[in-house]
Amino acid sequence: MSSDPDLTNFVGLSAVLTGYTTDQLFPPISPEPVAVEYLNTLKANVAATLVNQILTTFQNIAAQQPPNIDQEVQQQILDDPAMGPVARNIIRMWYLSIWYDLNQQQPITGFSAGTVVSMNAYTKGLAWDAAQAHPMGYSEMHYGYWATPPES
Amino acid sequence: MSAQKNYDVVIVGAGIAGAIAAYKLAQAGKSVLILDGGAEVPPDRSAYMEKFYLSMAKTPESPYPNDADDPRPLVLDINTWKDRPPTGYFVQNGPLPFASTYERVAGGTTWHWMGTSLRLLPNDFRIQSMYGHGVDWPYDYNELQPWYGRAEWEIGVAANVADQEYHGLTFSDPNDPSKPYNYPMPGILQAYLDTQLAAKIGNLTIEGQQITVSPTPQARNSIPFDSRRVCAGNTNCIPICPIQAKYDATIHIAKAQNLGVDVWYKTVVYSLSVDKTSGLISSVNYKQYDDPSGPATGEGSVSAGLYIMAAHAIETPKILLNSATNELPNGVANSSTQVGKNLMDHPVQLSWALMTDPLYPFRGPLSTSGIESLRDGDFRKQHAPFRMEIGNEGWNWANNDPWNSVNEFIAAGQFGSTLKSNLNSLFIRQFRFGSLIEQMPLETNCIVPSKQYTDNLGIPRPEISYDLDDYTKAGFADARDVAVQLFDVMGATDHTTVDPANSAAFTYQGQTYILNGAGHVMGTYRMGADRTQFVLDANQQSYDHSNLFMLGSGVFPSVGTANPTLTIAATTLKVVDYIIRSVLK
Amino acid sequence: MHLARKIICIIALCSFAAAAIAGCGGTQQTANSNAPPAPAPRLGAAPPPPGNLSSNLPHDADFSDNPSTLDQIQHDFDVFSWQSFVALNWPALADGSPDTSKIIGADGDNSTVWESYKESYEVFLPDGSTPLPWGQNQLPAACQGVAGSTAKVLRMTQKVSDEVLDELSQPFNTGPIVDQQNGKYARFEIRLNQDAFNFIVNNTLYNKQGQQAFTQFIQFPSGVAPTPTNPNTPVGAMLIKAAWKVIDPANGDIPGRYHTVQAYVYTQASDNPPTKESCQLVTMGLVGFHIAHKTQSAPQWVWSTFEQVDNVQPGAGLPPGAKLNFFNPACATCPVNVPPPKPWDPYQTLPPDKRSQIKRVIPIDDATKALNAQWQGWLKAVNPNSVWQYYELVSTQWPTQPSASLTGPNPTGSPAPPFLANTTLETYVQGKVPNVSSSCIMCHNNATTTNSKFSDFTYLLERAQSKGGGK
Ligand SMILES: Cc1cc2nc3c(=O)[nH]c(=O)nc-3n(C[C@H](O)[C@H](O)[C@H](O)COP(=O)(O)OP(=O)(O)OC[C@H]3O[C@@H](n4cnc5c(N)ncnc54)[C@H](O)[C@@H]3O)c2cc1C
Ligand code: SF4
């Protein structure tokens, strides 16, 4: 894992929020880790104090090694009126590669305003992985793969 | 432009029709110039792909430049089609919006076509005599059959003949009718989803037709073909194939240029001039720009022995009508007054559902199969026929997925492994039908150059009036009923939503439906045997000006249920052959 | 750390030169892994080469420095690239094996090992027949009457020839490049080493029928680094792609900065653009050099790409006023990275304002530059006039997740660097747009046989014709 504690906490929190492992979100040897891009995007769009609050809250939760970390994250972060919307935007970012503007009509939908974080991010959106498919426009599979169910 | 050559032929429009025509004419030794209003074909498609990747709404037009000097309609314009002044390119008068779009870069709309390459059925050429609706073509299927074969080889269509011999379709070697025919490439493998649906539908007859899930002939590579790669299933044929496994017209532009054809890009044609004494076309008049949102940088006209209009079914009639003079108050080629009329589409009925078992959509070409069973039958006396395209992109078209559902689930408080598995369960079971309905021609469905609204270069914008007649609407309603019936048979749950406030909603017999466009713009300069009723003769030659030909789906007298482009290519090859043999010999 | 790597290099790699080159056919020289560097010295052997220069072709990258970061692994692969470059360009004996009595560049220039590898046209014959055995070469008929004795044939004017897809699939027939000095099209060739050739021949993958009959998942043999216990390991399949330009001192070329050959420049007949067949003997200089090597550590292959240093920027020691190969600094208005206007006629001499104006889009990494300086220094130390000092490594692409399933969702194994282009070989697809811009692994992942089976990252198999020449 990274030597940057913010990144470590961000990836740890993201794993709880997304349901993917930290290694999946931030492979040890990775040429273009999206986790770094996402953390930068978060910091560029959200006040530093709030980002710190989220990461520190998560760090404290993780340090206690609670039996049900999901529940702690839900109660302490997602249900928090200030941190919750940001945390949900982090989930959207991982799944859809989009940073949605936080100052717009809620709830955010597929037609809300936002920015695709990068081309690299688009090719790594988790929604496609959850669908056992690949981002539309970016497949690495070979001719005819579609004729059979995906490898699990 | 540099010193003008003496061209045998000037072609307006570098889409599939214009590019194939240029290539074939150059092969026959003719000197050809193409004028296209759009930017040149880029050395690679990275700029387009970058724009696609970074677009929030990945609509068909999202990869391509939206140039003020060379404007085109956008898919989302339909949400505000009634606004005045119009927010989109079209000026729409209704009562229904015209929901289809096209592209104005060199290569044209094939940049984002899906590549479905069906032939029209024999009965599509004679619907008036068979069923008492619409208009017959001036020739029959047999006359076009060899040209279909040649077109399939020209653009590269993958299919197996055995899968396509339905509704009387016959196949034989274009050069020797006694020999069997083969498509240039074996059929594209069907998606897992298609075979699952076929199994669940089983043995079923509707309206006298056995329901069959047929593999779709597609202009994408199932084997290496024409120096292009095999389809890798990027599931992005619309809006752009990243690896050009799918045919697009830039292929024929390049081939034409390698035979010496000149192409002038960023050259927007706005009218044709007619020689008063001979009645022949004397020049094509254009404006040029440099900066795509800047002013015109030049204006000019170019002359040739022969003129071919291939700017597609909205821009071509716009140019002809915009050429009106005191001598020709109806515009060029319009003694019939039919130019711009009978605008048609294949109105699309979308129905979407969730299967009980996984189907694994979002994998492979956007559609690999369809139900062609209801494209023909005696029911055509009562209502319009349709083909049911089986989508391979879940509810992407239907519900903007994965974006909508991911957001919906997150807004509902889901996260972590629950979110992941719920999304998985939803996405892997999604599917949809898009039924393409045959639309009947109506004189009142028309496109005219707007008197009020112009584009950035001062050229009138298209003003459109559009509606569906009851026969077409009855087909639309039937397509919806059949979809529901199939969902029932398969044990799938219908999720189709109909919002009466939708800007494209219409009602028929008390039911509300949502109109979608297929991108199939057809019928605005039709060919036919009677010069008082039709713009062109059966060789797509203007009745009024013998040195003027027109190509594209605008020539279709009636439109059947086949996606139009293969027929555009076939008719183009046929017409160019006629030109070479009989006109420019 | 540095020392350790060097020692391992010698032990692991050097002993296998004989096997690598004489190859999997005839007598394999079994080496004792504890033996000092390399095959037994010949009579009159040269003094040991400077630095790490060696005729020994590595079978895989050497990770004995236990790299733990991306940069460290990249370094190991970059060293592997240089070792391969030097070994492949080592002076060759008549049979193509390295002449260990000589040192690369000692005479300035030299004939090379890889130029005796099989050219793709010799493997995929128009009638689908069995290629001539390794070591026997075949000239196109059009070249047989042409005076001269060399057997190098350069045929392609762009990387796509008319009837077959070439090694780097050209999504748009992307176009030729034209040199600044002569206004002539660059030419390309693709060669296969013996492991690659044998795999194709043994499995009859050189014609369509053979490909149809081959039902297994295509896997070329991998190179395996020898160990003391297993000294006798395969080289693995290697494919070499080279770009050449005309060298004519009368037009300002400086021959001493290129590896040059007298080559048959063969132009195939074609309908589009209309082109006549011909074969001419021309002095050509090497400007681009691509090595794809399948190894145990890289089932997605290792992709090394080299260029002549004056392609798009002045290399060290280029005299002031001398021309670059593919860029004219004096022309501010020439469109950059745009192919010449069509029709693309390989016979034409383009006027100066139509010659290629190529820029490198992704700069060479600093670490790679430092490594280049080191290896160029060694090459120069052999002979200050060595042509080989004028080549540079652009980068090496390798899979960061080599164990990714080749039939799963991410067969490319997340390559590093994600994008890599040679200005002479992927000229018009440089950049960083996924699925479009040049990435060796990503692009070759789309390669198939003539019946659309995954062909293990090589487009060569698409060139197979029908047995008997029919359809
Ligand atoms: C989303 C979508 C999906 C589709 N899928 C399919 C499918 O699967 N199968 C199928 O058969 N069809 C499909 N189509 C339809 C298909 O794209 C069109 O039928 C076809 O591209 C039309 O070709 P064309 O050459 O007639 O016109 P175009 O391709 O539109 O080309 C016209 C050319 O003329 C140029 N031009 C326009 N105006 C001017 C002017 N004033 N001056 C100079 N040049 C001008 C344009 O720049 C353009 O290059 C689809 C369409 C859409 C929108
Ligand atoms: S599925 Fe993908 S690769 Fe195949 S044609 Fe469509 S976009 Fe191209």
PDB file of C-alpha atoms in Angstrom, chain B residues 312-435:
ATOM      1  CA  HIS B 312     -28.674  12.515 -46.957  1.00  0.00           C
ATOM      2  CA  ALA B 313     -32.434  12.805 -46.728  1.00  0.00           C
ATOM      3  CA  ILE B 314     -32.720  16.108 -44.873  1.00  0.00           C
ATOM      4  CA  GLU B 315     -29.816  18.120 -46.228  1.00  0.00           C
ATOM      5  CA  THR B 316     -30.334  17.089 -49.862  1.00  0.00           C
ATOM      6  CA  PRO B 317     -33.930  18.343 -50.153  1.00  0.00           C
ATOM      7  CA  LYS B 318     -32.990  21.411 -48.134  1.00  0.00           C
ATOM      8  CA  ILE B 319     -30.373  22.283 -50.757  1.00  0.00           C
ATOM      9  CA  LEU B 320     -32.744  21.581 -53.672  1.00  0.00           C
ATOM     10  CA  LEU B 321     -35.509  23.714 -52.188  1.00  0.00           C
ATOM     11  CA  ASN B 322     -33.053  26.417 -51.232  1.00  0.00           C
ATOM     12  CA  SER B 323     -32.133  26.675 -54.929  1.00  0.00           C
ATOM     13  CA  ALA B 324     -35.466  28.257 -55.866  1.00  0.00           C
ATOM     14  CA  THR B 325     -35.243  31.105 -58.382  1.00  0.00           C
ATOM     15  CA  ASN B 326     -37.759  33.146 -60.309  1.00  0.00           C
ATOM     16  CA  GLU B 327     -37.580  30.584 -63.100  1.00  0.00           C
ATOM     17  CA  LEU B 328     -37.825  27.635 -60.712  1.00  0.00           C
ATOM     18  CA  PRO B 329     -39.960  28.897 -57.843  1.00  0.00           C
ATOM     19  CA  ASN B 330     -40.358  25.364 -56.410  1.00  0.00           C
ATOM     20  CA  GLY B 331     -36.623  24.815 -56.350  1.00  0.00           C
ATOM     21  CA  VAL B 332     -34.410  22.492 -58.314  1.00  0.00           C
ATOM     22  CA  ALA B 333     -35.675  19.100 -59.519  1.00  0.00           C
ATOM     23  CA  ASN B 334     -39.092  19.875 -58.125  1.00  0.00           C
ATOM     24  CA  SER B 335     -41.610  20.028 -60.938  1.00  0.00           C
ATOM     25  CA  SER B 336     -43.423  17.272 -59.042  1.00  0.00           C
ATOM     26  CA  THR B 337     -43.529  19.480 -55.900  1.00  0.00           C
ATOM     27  CA  GLN B 338     -42.556  16.330 -54.008  1.00  0.00           C
ATOM     28  CA  VAL B 339     -39.056  17.366 -52.920  1.00  0.00           C
ATOM     29  CA  GLY B 340     -38.830  17.322 -49.130  1.00  0.00           C
ATOM     30  CA  LYS B 341     -42.152  15.508 -48.714  1.00  0.00           C
ATOM     31  CA  ASN B 342     -42.907  12.016 -47.431  1.00  0.00           C
ATOM     32  CA  LEU B 343     -40.201  12.202 -44.789  1.00  0.00           C
ATOM     33  CA  MET B 344     -40.092   8.834 -43.043  1.00  0.00           C
ATOM     34  CA  ASP B 345     -38.255   7.046 -40.255  1.00  0.00           C
ATOM     35  CA  HIS B 346     -38.601   3.667 -38.663  1.00  0.00           C
ATOM     36  CA  PRO B 347     -40.404   4.767 -35.500  1.00  0.00           C
ATOM     37  CA  VAL B 348     -39.017   2.672 -32.666  1.00  0.00           C
ATOM     38  CA  GLN B 349     -41.096   1.087 -29.918  1.00  0.00           C
ATOM     39  CA  LEU B 350     -38.846   0.325 -26.956  1.00  0.00           C
ATOM     40  CA  SER B 351     -39.905  -2.335 -24.454  1.00  0.00           C
ATOM     41  CA  TRP B 352     -37.603  -3.459 -21.710  1.00  0.00           C
ATOM     42  CA  ALA B 353     -37.719  -6.206 -19.152  1.00  0.00           C
ATOM     43  CA  LEU B 354     -35.857  -8.252 -16.564  1.00  0.00           C
ATOM     44  CA  MET B 355     -35.300 -11.933 -17.131  1.00  0.00           C
ATOM     45  CA  THR B 356     -35.330 -14.407 -14.292  1.00  0.00           C
ATOM     46  CA  ASP B 357     -31.981 -15.915 -15.261  1.00  0.00           C
ATOM     47  CA  PRO B 358     -28.791 -14.104 -16.187  1.00  0.00           C
ATOM     48  CA  LEU B 359     -28.461 -13.002 -19.810  1.00  0.00           C
ATOM     49  CA  TYR B 360     -25.139 -11.121 -19.500  1.00  0.00           C
ATOM     50  CA  PRO B 361     -25.839  -8.097 -21.676  1.00  0.00           C
ATOM     51  CA  PHE B 362     -23.369  -5.240 -22.279  1.00  0.00           C
ATOM     52  CA  ARG B 363     -21.135  -7.766 -23.993  1.00  0.00           C
ATOM     53  CA  GLY B 364     -20.502  -7.981 -27.736  1.00  0.00           C
ATOM     54  CA  PRO B 365     -21.895  -5.935 -30.600  1.00  0.00           C
ATOM     55  CA  LEU B 366     -24.896  -3.777 -29.683  1.00  0.00           C
ATOM     56  CA  SER B 367     -27.273  -6.151 -31.394  1.00  0.00           C
ATOM     57  CA  THR B 368     -26.538  -9.528 -32.894  1.00  0.00           C
ATOM     58  CA  SER B 369     -30.055 -10.851 -33.453  1.00  0.00           C
ATOM     59  CA  GLY B 370     -33.573  -9.805 -34.174  1.00  0.00           C
ATOM     60  CA  ILE B 371     -37.033 -11.207 -34.600  1.00  0.00           C
ATOM     61  CA  GLU B 372     -37.744 -10.731 -38.293  1.00  0.00           C
ATOM     62  CA  SER B 373     -40.912 -12.820 -38.237  1.00  0.00           C
ATOM     63  CA  LEU B 374     -43.356  -9.903 -38.210  1.00  0.00           C
ATOM     64  CA  ARG B 375     -41.731  -8.005 -41.061  1.00  0.00           C
ATOM     65  CA  ASP B 376     -44.188  -9.579 -43.480  1.00  0.00           C
ATOM     66  CA  GLY B 377     -47.541 -11.308 -43.449  1.00  0.00           C
ATOM     67  CA  ASP B 378     -51.128 -10.818 -44.357  1.00  0.00           C
ATOM     68  CA  PHE B 379     -51.541  -8.586 -41.316  1.00  0.00           C
ATOM     69  CA  ARG B 380     -49.871  -5.870 -43.416  1.00  0.00           C
ATOM     70  CA  LYS B 381     -53.328  -5.172 -44.768  1.00  0.00           C
ATOM     71  CA  GLN B 382     -54.309  -3.987 -41.292  1.00  0.00           C
ATOM     72  CA  HIS B 383     -51.234  -2.575 -39.641  1.00  0.00           C
ATOM     73  CA  ALA B 384     -47.620  -1.772 -40.268  1.00  0.00           C
ATOM     74  CA  PRO B 385     -45.053  -4.568 -39.970  1.00  0.00           C
ATOM     75  CA  PHE B 386     -41.951  -4.324 -37.811  1.00  0.00           C
ATOM     76  CA  ARG B 387     -38.695  -5.994 -36.963  1.00  0.00           C
ATOM     77  CA  MET B 388     -37.745  -6.487 -33.353  1.00  0.00           C
ATOM     78  CA  GLU B 389     -34.136  -5.669 -32.729  1.00  0.00           C
ATOM     79  CA  ILE B 390     -32.799  -7.470 -29.668  1.00  0.00           C
ATOM     80  CA  GLY B 391     -30.569  -5.070 -27.805  1.00  0.00           C
ATOM     81  CA  ASN B 392     -27.375  -6.295 -26.310  1.00  0.00           C
ATOM     82  CA  GLU B 393     -26.862  -3.267 -24.081  1.00  0.00           C
ATOM     83  CA  GLY B 394     -29.251  -4.014 -21.251  1.00  0.00           C
ATOM     84  CA  TRP B 395     -31.260  -0.930 -20.480  1.00  0.00           C
ATOM     85  CA  ASN B 396     -28.660   1.418 -21.836  1.00  0.00           C
ATOM     86  CA  TRP B 397     -30.893   2.948 -24.485  1.00  0.00           C
ATOM     87  CA  ALA B 398     -34.072   2.337 -22.531  1.00  0.00           C
ATOM     88  CA  ASN B 399     -33.001   3.679 -19.141  1.00  0.00           C
ATOM     89  CA  ASN B 400     -29.550   5.237 -19.500  1.00  0.00           C
ATOM     90  CA  ASP B 401     -27.992   2.346 -17.621  1.00  0.00           C
ATOM     91  CA  PRO B 402     -25.658   1.713 -15.923  1.00  0.00           C
ATOM     92  CA  TRP B 403     -25.761   5.407 -14.943  1.00  0.00           C
ATOM     93  CA  ASN B 404     -29.385   5.606 -13.822  1.00  0.00           C
ATOM     94  CA  SER B 405     -29.577   2.457 -11.769  1.00  0.00           C
ATOM     95  CA  VAL B 406     -26.238   3.001 -10.048  1.00  0.00           C
ATOM     96  CA  ASN B 407     -27.392   6.439  -8.980  1.00  0.00           C
ATOM     97  CA  GLU B 408     -30.784   5.189  -7.955  1.00  0.00           C
ATOM     98  CA  PHE B 409     -29.299   2.470  -5.754  1.00  0.00           C
ATOM     99  CA  ILE B 410     -26.808   4.852  -4.148  1.00  0.00           C
ATOM    100  CA  ALA B 411     -29.518   7.422  -3.515  1.00  0.00           C
ATOM    101  CA  ALA B 412     -31.465   4.666  -1.805  1.00  0.00           C
ATOM    102  CA  GLY B 413     -28.596   4.213   0.638  1.00  0.00           C
ATOM    103  CA  GLN B 414     -26.949   1.134  -0.790  1.00  0.00           C
ATOM    104  CA  PHE B 415     -23.199   0.720  -0.588  1.00  0.00           C
ATOM    105  CA  GLY B 416     -20.482  -1.899  -0.323  1.00  0.00           C
ATOM    106  CA  SER B 417     -21.051  -5.508  -1.198  1.00  0.00           C
ATOM    107  CA  THR B 418     -24.844  -5.089  -1.102  1.00  0.00           C
ATOM    108  CA  LEU B 419     -24.652  -2.426  -3.770  1.00  0.00           C
ATOM    109  CA  LYS B 420     -22.280  -4.515  -5.832  1.00  0.00           C
ATOM    110  CA  SER B 421     -24.380  -7.655  -5.760  1.00  0.00           C
ATOM    111  CA  ASN B 422     -27.669  -5.835  -6.309  1.00  0.00           C
ATOM    112  CA  LEU B 423     -26.253  -4.085  -9.331  1.00  0.00           C
ATOM    113  CA  ASN B 424     -24.909  -7.368 -10.603  1.00  0.00           C
ATOM    114  CA  SER B 425     -28.243  -9.074 -10.241  1.00  0.00           C
ATOM    115  CA  LEU B 426     -29.976  -6.233 -12.072  1.00  0.00           C
ATOM    116  CA  PHE B 427     -27.558  -5.676 -14.909  1.00  0.00           C
ATOM    117  CA  ILE B 428     -26.997  -9.281 -15.880  1.00  0.00           C
ATOM    118  CA  ARG B 429     -30.734  -9.829 -16.366  1.00  0.00           C
ATOM    119  CA  GLN B 430     -31.599  -6.718 -18.382  1.00  0.00           C
ATOM    120  CA  PHE B 431     -32.729  -6.824 -21.980  1.00  0.00           C
ATOM    121  CA  ARG B 432     -34.858  -4.861 -24.407  1.00  0.00           C
ATOM    122  CA  PHE B 433     -36.634  -5.022 -27.731  1.00  0.00           C
ATOM    123  CA  GLY B 434     -36.497  -2.108 -30.121  1.00  0.00           C
ATOM    124  CA  SER B 435     -39.199  -2.619 -32.704  1.00  0.00           C
TER     125      SER B 435
END
